[in-house]
PDB file of C-alpha atoms in Angstrom:
ATOM      1  CA  GLU I 621     -44.973 -52.710  90.301  1.00 95.00           C
ATOM      2  CA  VAL I 622     -44.452 -49.397  89.399  1.00 96.00           C
ATOM      3  CA  GLN I 623     -41.677 -48.785  86.972  1.00 98.00           C
ATOM      4  CA  LEU I 624     -39.662 -45.570  85.324  1.00 98.00           C
ATOM      5  CA  VAL I 625     -37.558 -46.250  82.664  1.00 98.00           C
ATOM      6  CA  GLU I 626     -35.316 -43.328  81.121  1.00 98.00           C
ATOM      7  CA  SER I 627     -34.222 -43.119  77.630  1.00 97.00           C
ATOM      8  CA  GLY I 628     -32.732 -40.624  75.036  1.00 97.00           C
ATOM      9  CA  GLY I 629     -29.390 -39.259  76.366  1.00 97.00           C
ATOM     10  CA  GLY I 630     -26.212 -39.165  74.577  1.00 97.00           C
ATOM     11  CA  LEU I 631     -23.439 -36.830  73.775  1.00 98.00           C
ATOM     12  CA  ILE I 632     -24.159 -33.626  72.163  1.00 97.00           C
ATOM     13  CA  GLN I 633     -22.684 -30.456  71.554  1.00 97.00           C
ATOM     14  CA  PRO I 634     -23.098 -27.145  73.105  1.00 97.00           C
ATOM     15  CA  GLY I 635     -26.400 -25.233  71.801  1.00 97.00           C
ATOM     16  CA  GLY I 636     -27.697 -28.245  70.154  1.00 98.00           C
ATOM     17  CA  SER I 637     -31.372 -30.392  71.475  1.00 98.00           C
ATOM     18  CA  LEU I 638     -32.302 -33.254  73.141  1.00 98.00           C
ATOM     19  CA  ARG I 639     -35.293 -35.051  74.170  1.00 98.00           C
ATOM     20  CA  LEU I 640     -35.648 -37.196  77.138  1.00 98.00           C
ATOM     21  CA  SER I 641     -37.849 -40.103  77.439  1.00 98.00           C
ATOM     22  CA  CYS I 642     -39.132 -41.704  80.723  1.00 98.00           C
ATOM     23  CA  ALA I 643     -41.591 -44.797  79.970  1.00 98.00           C
ATOM     24  CA  ALA I 644     -43.512 -45.794  82.869  1.00 98.00           C
ATOM     25  CA  SER I 645     -45.821 -48.448  83.855  1.00 97.00           C
ATOM     26  CA  GLY I 646     -47.890 -49.349  86.593  1.00 97.00           C
ATOM     27  CA  PHE I 647     -49.756 -46.312  87.246  1.00 97.00           C
ATOM     28  CA  SER I 648     -50.779 -43.312  85.113  1.00 97.00           C
ATOM     29  CA  VAL I 649     -48.433 -40.615  84.265  1.00 96.00           C
ATOM     30  CA  SER I 650     -51.863 -38.316  83.866  1.00 95.00           C
ATOM     31  CA  SER I 651     -52.813 -38.862  87.446  1.00 95.00           C
ATOM     32  CA  ASN I 652     -50.002 -38.436  89.106  1.00 96.00           C
ATOM     33  CA  TYR I 653     -47.394 -35.333  89.459  1.00 97.00           C
ATOM     34  CA  MET I 654     -44.009 -36.174  87.794  1.00 98.00           C
ATOM     35  CA  SER I 655     -40.491 -34.880  87.844  1.00 98.00           C
ATOM     36  CA  TRP I 656     -37.067 -34.517  86.458  1.00 98.00           C
ATOM     37  CA  VAL I 657     -34.038 -34.728  88.548  1.00 98.00           C
ATOM     38  CA  ARG I 658     -30.419 -34.356  87.832  1.00 98.00           C
ATOM     39  CA  GLN I 659     -26.939 -35.210  88.891  1.00 98.00           C
ATOM     40  CA  ALA I 660     -23.878 -33.687  87.214  1.00 98.00           C
ATOM     41  CA  PRO I 661     -20.779 -36.364  87.717  1.00 96.00           C
ATOM     42  CA  GLY I 662     -19.602 -36.899  91.109  1.00 95.00           C
ATOM     43  CA  LYS I 663     -22.156 -33.908  92.472  1.00 96.00           C
ATOM     44  CA  GLY I 664     -25.303 -33.550  94.189  1.00 96.00           C
ATOM     45  CA  LEU I 665     -28.852 -33.997  92.933  1.00 98.00           C
ATOM     46  CA  GLU I 666     -30.613 -30.802  91.572  1.00 98.00           C
ATOM     47  CA  TRP I 667     -34.307 -30.436  91.367  1.00 98.00           C
ATOM     48  CA  VAL I 668     -34.837 -29.605  87.485  1.00 98.00           C
ATOM     49  CA  SER I 669     -38.937 -29.483  86.694  1.00 98.00           C
ATOM     50  CA  VAL I 670     -42.538 -30.797  87.489  1.00 98.00           C
ATOM     51  CA  ILE I 671     -45.398 -31.186  85.890  1.00 98.00           C
ATOM     52  CA  TYR I 672     -49.184 -31.679  87.393  1.00 97.00           C
ATOM     53  CA  SER I 673     -51.794 -33.687  86.667  1.00 95.00           C
ATOM     54  CA  ALA I 674     -53.663 -30.678  85.660  1.00 95.00           C
ATOM     55  CA  GLY I 675     -51.022 -30.001  83.175  1.00 94.00           C
ATOM     56  CA  SER I 676     -49.162 -26.963  84.927  1.00 97.00           C
ATOM     57  CA  THR I 677     -45.532 -26.772  84.583  1.00 98.00           C
ATOM     58  CA  TYR I 678     -42.683 -25.357  87.011  1.00 98.00           C
ATOM     59  CA  TYR I 679     -38.726 -25.278  86.198  1.00 98.00           C
ATOM     60  CA  ALA I 680     -35.902 -24.510  87.950  1.00 97.00           C
ATOM     61  CA  ASP I 681     -34.611 -21.133  87.668  1.00 96.00           C
ATOM     62  CA  SER I 682     -31.353 -22.843  85.737  1.00 97.00           C
ATOM     63  CA  VAL I 683     -33.589 -24.428  82.894  1.00 98.00           C
ATOM     64  CA  LYS I 684     -36.133 -21.977  83.006  1.00 97.00           C
ATOM     65  CA  GLY I 685     -36.518 -21.159  79.248  1.00 97.00           C
ATOM     66  CA  ARG I 686     -34.545 -23.781  77.973  1.00 98.00           C
ATOM     67  CA  PHE I 687     -36.608 -27.017  79.124  1.00 98.00           C
ATOM     68  CA  THR I 688     -39.841 -27.974  78.230  1.00 98.00           C
ATOM     69  CA  ILE I 689     -41.002 -31.003  80.187  1.00 98.00           C
ATOM     70  CA  SER I 690     -44.498 -32.416  78.881  1.00 98.00           C
ATOM     71  CA  ARG I 691     -46.469 -36.400  78.733  1.00 97.00           C
ATOM     72  CA  ASP I 692     -48.026 -38.149  76.324  1.00 97.00           C
ATOM     73  CA  ASN I 693     -51.075 -39.753  77.886  1.00 96.00           C
ATOM     74  CA  SER I 694     -51.774 -42.409  75.827  1.00 96.00           C
ATOM     75  CA  LYS I 695     -47.992 -43.738  75.496  1.00 97.00           C
ATOM     76  CA  ASN I 696     -47.675 -43.208  79.583  1.00 98.00           C
ATOM     77  CA  THR I 697     -44.233 -41.147  78.797  1.00 98.00           C
ATOM     78  CA  LEU I 698     -42.937 -38.469  80.392  1.00 98.00           C
ATOM     79  CA  TYR I 699     -40.701 -36.202  78.312  1.00 98.00           C
ATOM     80  CA  LEU I 700     -37.770 -33.494  78.823  1.00 98.00           C
ATOM     81  CA  GLN I 701     -37.315 -31.094  76.027  1.00 98.00           C
ATOM     82  CA  MET I 702     -33.577 -29.879  76.200  1.00 98.00           C
ATOM     83  CA  ASN I 703     -32.608 -27.135  73.929  1.00 98.00           C
ATOM     84  CA  SER I 704     -29.609 -24.625  74.110  1.00 98.00           C
ATOM     85  CA  LEU I 705     -27.775 -26.990  76.024  1.00 98.00           C
ATOM     86  CA  ARG I 706     -24.835 -25.845  77.741  1.00 98.00           C
ATOM     87  CA  ALA I 707     -21.918 -27.817  79.646  1.00 98.00           C
ATOM     88  CA  GLU I 708     -23.112 -27.457  83.255  1.00 97.00           C
ATOM     89  CA  ASP I 709     -26.008 -29.488  81.617  1.00 98.00           C
ATOM     90  CA  THR I 710     -23.913 -32.224  81.476  1.00 98.00           C
ATOM     91  CA  ALA I 711     -25.653 -34.958  84.000  1.00 98.00           C
ATOM     92  CA  VAL I 712     -27.507 -37.845  84.738  1.00 98.00           C
ATOM     93  CA  TYR I 713     -31.403 -37.188  84.543  1.00 98.00           C
ATOM     94  CA  TYR I 714     -33.675 -39.175  86.374  1.00 98.00           C
ATOM     95  CA  CYS I 715     -37.362 -39.359  86.205  1.00 98.00           C
ATOM     96  CA  ALA I 716     -39.334 -39.519  89.518  1.00 98.00           C
ATOM     97  CA  ARG I 717     -43.050 -39.935  90.538  1.00 98.00           C
ATOM     98  CA  VAL I 718     -44.480 -37.605  93.131  1.00 97.00           C
ATOM     99  CA  ASP I 719     -45.970 -39.576  95.891  1.00 93.00           C
ATOM    100  CA  ARG I 720     -50.222 -38.817  96.771  1.00 90.00           C
ATOM    101  CA  ASP I 721     -49.141 -36.266  99.155  1.00 89.00           C
ATOM    102  CA  GLY I 722     -47.285 -34.241  96.232  1.00 89.00           C
ATOM    103  CA  TYR I 723     -44.207 -33.607  97.457  1.00 95.00           C
ATOM    104  CA  ASN I 724     -41.837 -36.279  97.746  1.00 97.00           C
ATOM    105  CA  PHE I 725     -40.411 -38.246  95.225  1.00 97.00           C
ATOM    106  CA  ASP I 726     -41.451 -41.863  95.997  1.00 96.00           C
ATOM    107  CA  TYR I 727     -40.404 -43.946  92.511  1.00 97.00           C
ATOM    108  CA  TRP I 728     -36.993 -43.365  90.618  1.00 98.00           C
ATOM    109  CA  GLY I 729     -36.216 -44.503  87.380  1.00 98.00           C
ATOM    110  CA  GLN I 730     -32.021 -45.588  86.245  1.00 97.00           C
ATOM    111  CA  GLY I 731     -31.187 -42.408  84.766  1.00 98.00           C
ATOM    112  CA  THR I 732     -29.897 -41.509  81.872  1.00 98.00           C
ATOM    113  CA  LEU I 733     -26.770 -39.420  80.928  1.00 98.00           C
ATOM    114  CA  VAL I 734     -26.575 -36.519  78.964  1.00 98.00           C
ATOM    115  CA  THR I 735     -23.199 -35.281  78.166  1.00 98.00           C
ATOM    116  CA  VAL I 736     -22.716 -31.421  76.721  1.00 98.00           C
ATOM    117  CA  SER I 737     -19.530 -31.521  75.012  1.00 97.00           C
ATOM    118  CA  SER I 738     -17.805 -30.600  71.920  1.00 95.00           C
TER     119      SER I 738
ATOM    120  CA  GLN B1315     -32.443 -21.282  95.289  1.00 75.00           C
ATOM    121  CA  SER B1316     -29.365 -22.245  96.866  1.00 89.00           C
ATOM    122  CA  ALA B1317     -28.753 -25.841  97.792  1.00 94.00           C
ATOM    123  CA  LEU B1318     -29.495 -26.993 101.370  1.00 97.00           C
ATOM    124  CA  THR B1319     -26.142 -27.533 103.608  1.00 97.00           C
ATOM    125  CA  GLN B1320     -25.055 -30.764 104.436  1.00 98.00           C
ATOM    126  CA  PRO B1321     -22.170 -32.329 106.282  1.00 98.00           C
ATOM    127  CA  ALA B1322     -19.302 -33.514 103.155  1.00 97.00           C
ATOM    128  CA  SER B1323     -19.337 -37.214 104.776  1.00 97.00           C
ATOM    129  CA  VAL B1324     -20.259 -38.627 108.321  1.00 98.00           C
ATOM    130  CA  SER B1325     -18.375 -41.732 110.015  1.00 97.00           C
ATOM    131  CA  GLY B1326     -19.695 -44.614 112.720  1.00 97.00           C
ATOM    132  CA  SER B1327     -19.208 -48.044 113.445  1.00 97.00           C
ATOM    133  CA  PRO B1328     -21.416 -50.621 113.356  1.00 97.00           C
ATOM    134  CA  GLY B1329     -24.433 -50.351 115.872  1.00 97.00           C
ATOM    135  CA  GLN B1330     -23.459 -47.311 116.639  1.00 97.00           C
ATOM    136  CA  SER B1331     -26.363 -44.320 115.529  1.00 97.00           C
ATOM    137  CA  ILE B1332     -25.058 -40.984 113.375  1.00 98.00           C
ATOM    138  CA  THR B1333     -27.227 -38.187 112.687  1.00 98.00           C
ATOM    139  CA  ILE B1334     -26.954 -36.014 109.382  1.00 98.00           C
ATOM    140  CA  SER B1335     -27.972 -32.483 109.140  1.00 98.00           C
ATOM    141  CA  CYS B1336     -29.859 -30.913 106.486  1.00 98.00           C
ATOM    142  CA  THR B1337     -29.763 -26.693 106.908  1.00 97.00           C
ATOM    143  CA  GLY B1338     -32.231 -24.266 104.732  1.00 96.00           C
ATOM    144  CA  THR B1339     -33.845 -21.294 104.932  1.00 95.00           C
ATOM    145  CA  SER B1340     -36.960 -19.697 106.458  1.00 92.00           C
ATOM    146  CA  SER B1341     -38.207 -19.888 102.673  1.00 93.00           C
ATOM    147  CA  ASP B1342     -37.575 -23.717 102.238  1.00 95.00           C
ATOM    148  CA  VAL B1343     -37.100 -26.210 105.559  1.00 95.00           C
ATOM    149  CA  GLY B1344     -38.357 -23.555 107.916  1.00 94.00           C
ATOM    150  CA  SER B1345     -41.211 -22.761 106.153  1.00 94.00           C
ATOM    151  CA  TYR B1346     -42.569 -26.138 105.215  1.00 93.00           C
ATOM    152  CA  ASN B1347     -42.936 -29.383 107.232  1.00 93.00           C
ATOM    153  CA  LEU B1348     -41.673 -31.421 103.922  1.00 96.00           C
ATOM    154  CA  VAL B1349     -38.484 -32.424 104.270  1.00 97.00           C
ATOM    155  CA  SER B1350     -37.417 -35.829 102.418  1.00 98.00           C
ATOM    156  CA  TRP B1351     -34.697 -37.969 102.817  1.00 98.00           C
ATOM    157  CA  TYR B1352     -32.862 -40.144  99.935  1.00 98.00           C
ATOM    158  CA  GLN B1353     -30.157 -42.779  99.973  1.00 98.00           C
ATOM    159  CA  GLN B1354     -28.268 -43.700  96.845  1.00 98.00           C
ATOM    160  CA  TYR B1355     -26.043 -46.368  96.535  1.00 98.00           C
ATOM    161  CA  PRO B1356     -22.957 -45.609  93.792  1.00 96.00           C
ATOM    162  CA  GLY B1357     -24.444 -45.882  90.170  1.00 95.00           C
ATOM    163  CA  LYS B1358     -28.031 -46.412  91.175  1.00 97.00           C
ATOM    164  CA  ALA B1359     -31.024 -44.517  91.509  1.00 98.00           C
ATOM    165  CA  PRO B1360     -32.266 -42.262  94.757  1.00 98.00           C
ATOM    166  CA  LYS B1361     -34.362 -44.027  97.337  1.00 98.00           C
ATOM    167  CA  LEU B1362     -37.045 -42.168  99.697  1.00 98.00           C
ATOM    168  CA  MET B1363     -36.182 -43.011 103.278  1.00 98.00           C
ATOM    169  CA  ILE B1364     -37.876 -40.197 104.843  1.00 98.00           C
ATOM    170  CA  TYR B1365     -40.771 -38.072 103.966  1.00 97.00           C
ATOM    171  CA  GLU B1366     -42.343 -35.164 105.473  1.00 95.00           C
ATOM    172  CA  GLY B1367     -39.991 -34.688 107.863  1.00 92.00           C
ATOM    173  CA  SER B1368     -40.223 -37.957 109.955  1.00 95.00           C
ATOM    174  CA  LYS B1369     -42.540 -40.563 108.249  1.00 96.00           C
ATOM    175  CA  ARG B1370     -40.795 -43.937 106.960  1.00 97.00           C
ATOM    176  CA  PRO B1371     -42.264 -45.525 103.515  1.00 96.00           C
ATOM    177  CA  SER B1372     -43.408 -48.975 103.870  1.00 95.00           C
ATOM    178  CA  GLY B1373     -40.229 -51.222 103.592  1.00 95.00           C
ATOM    179  CA  VAL B1374     -37.925 -48.971 105.291  1.00 97.00           C
ATOM    180  CA  SER B1375     -36.392 -49.781 108.252  1.00 96.00           C
ATOM    181  CA  ASN B1376     -37.234 -47.984 111.422  1.00 96.00           C
ATOM    182  CA  ARG B1377     -33.932 -47.814 112.330  1.00 97.00           C
ATOM    183  CA  PHE B1378     -34.141 -44.669 109.784  1.00 98.00           C
ATOM    184  CA  SER B1379     -35.664 -41.770 112.031  1.00 97.00           C
ATOM    185  CA  GLY B1380     -36.084 -37.590 110.888  1.00 97.00           C
ATOM    186  CA  SER B1381     -36.897 -34.541 112.779  1.00 96.00           C
ATOM    187  CA  LYS B1382     -36.887 -30.723 112.372  1.00 96.00           C
ATOM    188  CA  SER B1383     -35.688 -27.914 114.364  1.00 95.00           C
ATOM    189  CA  GLY B1384     -36.274 -24.075 112.943  1.00 95.00           C
ATOM    190  CA  ASN B1385     -34.255 -23.933 109.599  1.00 96.00           C
ATOM    191  CA  THR B1386     -32.449 -27.447 110.072  1.00 97.00           C
ATOM    192  CA  ALA B1387     -33.674 -30.854 109.483  1.00 97.00           C
ATOM    193  CA  SER B1388     -31.952 -34.051 110.506  1.00 98.00           C
ATOM    194  CA  LEU B1389     -31.837 -37.800 109.546  1.00 98.00           C
ATOM    195  CA  THR B1390     -30.876 -40.497 112.333  1.00 98.00           C
ATOM    196  CA  ILE B1391     -29.411 -43.799 111.745  1.00 98.00           C
ATOM    197  CA  SER B1392     -29.158 -46.236 114.468  1.00 98.00           C
ATOM    198  CA  GLY B1393     -28.058 -49.839 114.803  1.00 97.00           C
ATOM    199  CA  LEU B1394     -25.684 -48.719 112.188  1.00 98.00           C
ATOM    200  CA  GLN B1395     -25.107 -51.574 109.699  1.00 97.00           C
ATOM    201  CA  ALA B1396     -22.474 -52.045 107.275  1.00 97.00           C
ATOM    202  CA  GLU B1397     -25.575 -51.774 104.262  1.00 97.00           C
ATOM    203  CA  ASP B1398     -26.290 -48.582 105.118  1.00 98.00           C
ATOM    204  CA  GLU B1399     -22.673 -46.847 104.095  1.00 98.00           C
ATOM    205  CA  ALA B1400     -24.115 -44.632 100.771  1.00 98.00           C
ATOM    206  CA  ASP B1401     -24.748 -41.342 100.160  1.00 98.00           C
ATOM    207  CA  TYR B1402     -27.748 -39.526 101.794  1.00 98.00           C
ATOM    208  CA  TYR B1403     -29.537 -36.568 100.234  1.00 98.00           C
ATOM    209  CA  CYS B1404     -31.994 -34.128 102.106  1.00 98.00           C
ATOM    210  CA  CYS B1405     -35.107 -32.315 100.109  1.00 98.00           C
ATOM    211  CA  SER B1406     -37.142 -29.506 100.952  1.00 97.00           C
ATOM    212  CA  TYR B1407     -40.190 -27.718  99.539  1.00 97.00           C
ATOM    213  CA  ALA B1408     -39.582 -24.726  98.311  1.00 96.00           C
ATOM    214  CA  GLY B1409     -42.568 -22.922  97.651  1.00 92.00           C
ATOM    215  CA  SER B1410     -43.990 -21.994  93.918  1.00 94.00           C
ATOM    216  CA  SER B1411     -43.654 -25.502  92.935  1.00 96.00           C
ATOM    217  CA  THR B1412     -40.175 -26.150  93.318  1.00 97.00           C
ATOM    218  CA  TRP B1413     -37.732 -28.326  95.280  1.00 98.00           C
ATOM    219  CA  VAL B1414     -34.172 -27.617  96.486  1.00 98.00           C
ATOM    220  CA  PHE B1415     -31.417 -30.589  97.128  1.00 98.00           C
ATOM    221  CA  GLY B1416     -28.874 -30.528  99.771  1.00 98.00           C
ATOM    222  CA  GLY B1417     -25.428 -31.488  98.327  1.00 97.00           C
ATOM    223  CA  GLY B1418     -25.640 -34.850  99.697  1.00 97.00           C
ATOM    224  CA  THR B1419     -23.407 -36.711 102.689  1.00 98.00           C
ATOM    225  CA  LYS B1420     -21.167 -39.896 102.233  1.00 98.00           C
ATOM    226  CA  LEU B1421     -21.968 -42.106 105.131  1.00 98.00           C
ATOM    227  CA  THR B1422     -18.982 -44.510 105.792  1.00 98.00           C
ATOM    228  CA  VAL B1423     -19.607 -47.366 107.833  1.00 97.00           C
ATOM    229  CA  LEU B1424     -16.427 -48.031 109.662  1.00 94.00           C
TER     230      LEU B1424
END
């Protein structure tokens, strides 16, 4: 059974850093495209980043240069390193697996809340 | 990338059909047949309902269907049921390994 479990969220001051983790089971993160999607409180979904099986990474303009997506194949875990955090980064962050076709998010974690506030 | 445009809310009575539109541009919806739709209950993770415009994942009811015309994609739910009340989001591949979501539509079953 495919499962994704995020962790690492919390309250952080503006300008601070946080690393989110997404532990996967039932499949290999190294063999799949993996993505982060966020949702600000009461707002819609926003795509954040993707890492391809070959290792290339891509980001939304809103986080480019501040966030870094990575994975640890030995731990079957996806990460999102978030630096220079802003109030507008406050959101529930979901990790999602991209399906075999390469364009659709077929499994999602339960999300982890990041609150950026002083 | 600007968010795709969805109506904020739609409603229908049990048994009726509703359609949710999702309007993008020639750079996203219009360029690719890669629109997906997600259902989200409050406090829960999104669930894939339609992919590549009109395909249904295994286990999704055939009451859900998708289509596209030009820069606008649509999700139709037929035979509306109380359990369909949720938020629905469209998403399109936007090229250059990026994706864009719609603002979401709240479906109310009257």
